[in-house]
């Protein structure tokens, strides 16, 4: 069905499937954290980024996560979202050393504080990832 003629429930279902595929439990838990307090925001998080943007055919999931962690790290004020998307990057096959290299590259354009904060966030996520003994879901 064309995106313009679909129902809100179809858009949400596509977004939820894309969110789960891209971020796994980390993404689902992130959205659930808002559901009780701001259910409309939780629904929009699923519908717009994942139902409309992440589900587009132009980029693969790995590239989308690389772009996302780069942008979040460069912002310098989105640590919770950065951690969720580092999990997502690992989930779709971005290697730990690639993530560190992305953040090292970031130092040139966003500054050392942003890069250092991103690497510290990655360190936390890597430790949790390893403790879960999660196998990578490569697309």
mmCIF file of N, CA, C and O in Angstrom, residues 7 26 28 43 57 60 69 74 96 98 101 105 111 113 120 123 126 128 131:
data_model
loop_
_atom_site.group_PDB
_atom_site.id
_atom_site.type_symbol
_atom_site.label_atom_id
_atom_site.label_comp_id
_atom_site.label_asym_id
_atom_site.label_seq_id
_atom_site.Cartn_x
_atom_site.Cartn_y
_atom_site.Cartn_z
ATOM 1 N N UNK A 7 -3.216 3.121 6.621
ATOM 2 C CA UNK A 7 -3.799 3.507 7.900
ATOM 3 C C UNK A 7 -2.683 3.783 8.906
ATOM 4 O O UNK A 7 -1.536 3.368 8.719
ATOM 5 N N UNK A 26 16.932 -3.082 22.786
ATOM 6 C CA UNK A 26 17.332 -1.744 23.230
ATOM 7 C C UNK A 26 16.358 -0.695 22.695
ATOM 8 O O UNK A 26 15.963 0.226 23.421
ATOM 9 N N UNK A 28 13.161 -1.235 21.559
ATOM 10 C CA UNK A 28 11.820 -1.472 22.109
ATOM 11 C C UNK A 28 11.743 -0.921 23.528
ATOM 12 O O UNK A 28 10.784 -0.236 23.888
ATOM 13 N N UNK A 43 4.402 6.655 20.236
ATOM 14 C CA UNK A 43 3.843 6.235 18.946
ATOM 15 C C UNK A 43 4.535 6.964 17.789
ATOM 16 O O UNK A 43 4.861 6.357 16.772
ATOM 17 N N UNK A 57 13.953 2.344 1.201
ATOM 18 C CA UNK A 57 14.887 1.413 0.565
ATOM 19 C C UNK A 57 16.263 1.993 0.216
ATOM 20 O O UNK A 57 17.154 1.250 -0.174
ATOM 21 N N UNK A 60 20.975 0.664 3.521
ATOM 22 C CA UNK A 60 20.804 -0.548 4.325
ATOM 23 C C UNK A 60 20.853 -0.180 5.811
ATOM 24 O O UNK A 60 21.217 0.938 6.187
ATOM 25 N N UNK A 69 24.621 7.085 14.576
ATOM 26 C CA UNK A 69 25.545 7.247 15.697
ATOM 27 C C UNK A 69 26.493 8.424 15.457
ATOM 28 O O UNK A 69 26.882 9.106 16.402
ATOM 29 N N UNK A 74 27.890 13.686 17.317
ATOM 30 C CA UNK A 74 28.250 15.063 16.979
ATOM 31 C C UNK A 74 27.394 16.071 17.749
ATOM 32 O O UNK A 74 27.878 17.150 18.105
ATOM 33 N N UNK A 96 32.731 -3.419 16.549
ATOM 34 C CA UNK A 96 33.176 -2.502 17.602
ATOM 35 C C UNK A 96 34.306 -1.599 17.116
ATOM 36 O O UNK A 96 34.298 -0.393 17.392
ATOM 37 N N UNK A 98 34.910 -0.630 14.149
ATOM 38 C CA UNK A 98 34.359 0.357 13.209
ATOM 39 C C UNK A 98 33.707 1.508 13.972
ATOM 40 O O UNK A 98 33.841 2.679 13.586
ATOM 41 N N UNK A 101 36.353 3.724 15.288
ATOM 42 C CA UNK A 101 36.936 4.493 14.171
ATOM 43 C C UNK A 101 36.008 5.626 13.739
ATOM 44 O O UNK A 101 36.469 6.739 13.428
ATOM 45 N N UNK A 105 37.038 9.605 13.836
ATOM 46 C CA UNK A 105 36.839 10.504 12.690
ATOM 47 C C UNK A 105 36.038 11.729 13.119
ATOM 48 O O UNK A 105 36.294 12.847 12.670
ATOM 49 N N UNK A 111 34.835 17.812 17.203
ATOM 50 C CA UNK A 111 35.675 18.143 18.337
ATOM 51 C C UNK A 111 35.968 16.950 19.227
ATOM 52 O O UNK A 111 35.258 15.947 19.212
ATOM 53 N N UNK A 113 35.819 16.710 22.587
ATOM 54 C CA UNK A 113 34.853 16.363 23.626
ATOM 55 C C UNK A 113 33.725 15.451 23.114
ATOM 56 O O UNK A 113 33.363 14.472 23.772
ATOM 57 N N UNK A 120 33.312 6.895 25.266
ATOM 58 C CA UNK A 120 32.928 6.432 26.607
ATOM 59 C C UNK A 120 31.553 5.748 26.578
ATOM 60 O O UNK A 120 31.351 4.731 27.241
ATOM 61 N N UNK A 123 32.086 2.372 25.097
ATOM 62 C CA UNK A 123 32.705 1.472 26.080
ATOM 63 C C UNK A 123 31.639 0.852 26.981
ATOM 64 O O UNK A 123 31.659 -0.352 27.242
ATOM 65 N N UNK A 126 29.525 -1.596 24.840
ATOM 66 C CA UNK A 126 30.283 -2.810 24.530
ATOM 67 C C UNK A 126 30.306 -3.747 25.729
ATOM 68 O O UNK A 126 30.152 -4.962 25.576
ATOM 69 N N UNK A 128 28.093 -3.972 28.167
ATOM 70 C CA UNK A 128 26.764 -4.579 28.326
ATOM 71 C C UNK A 128 26.492 -5.595 27.217
ATOM 72 O O UNK A 128 25.943 -6.666 27.462
ATOM 73 N N UNK A 131 28.350 -8.691 28.052
ATOM 74 C CA UNK A 131 27.784 -9.402 29.201
ATOM 75 C C UNK A 131 26.511 -10.155 28.835
ATOM 76 O O UNK A 131 26.177 -11.154 29.451
#
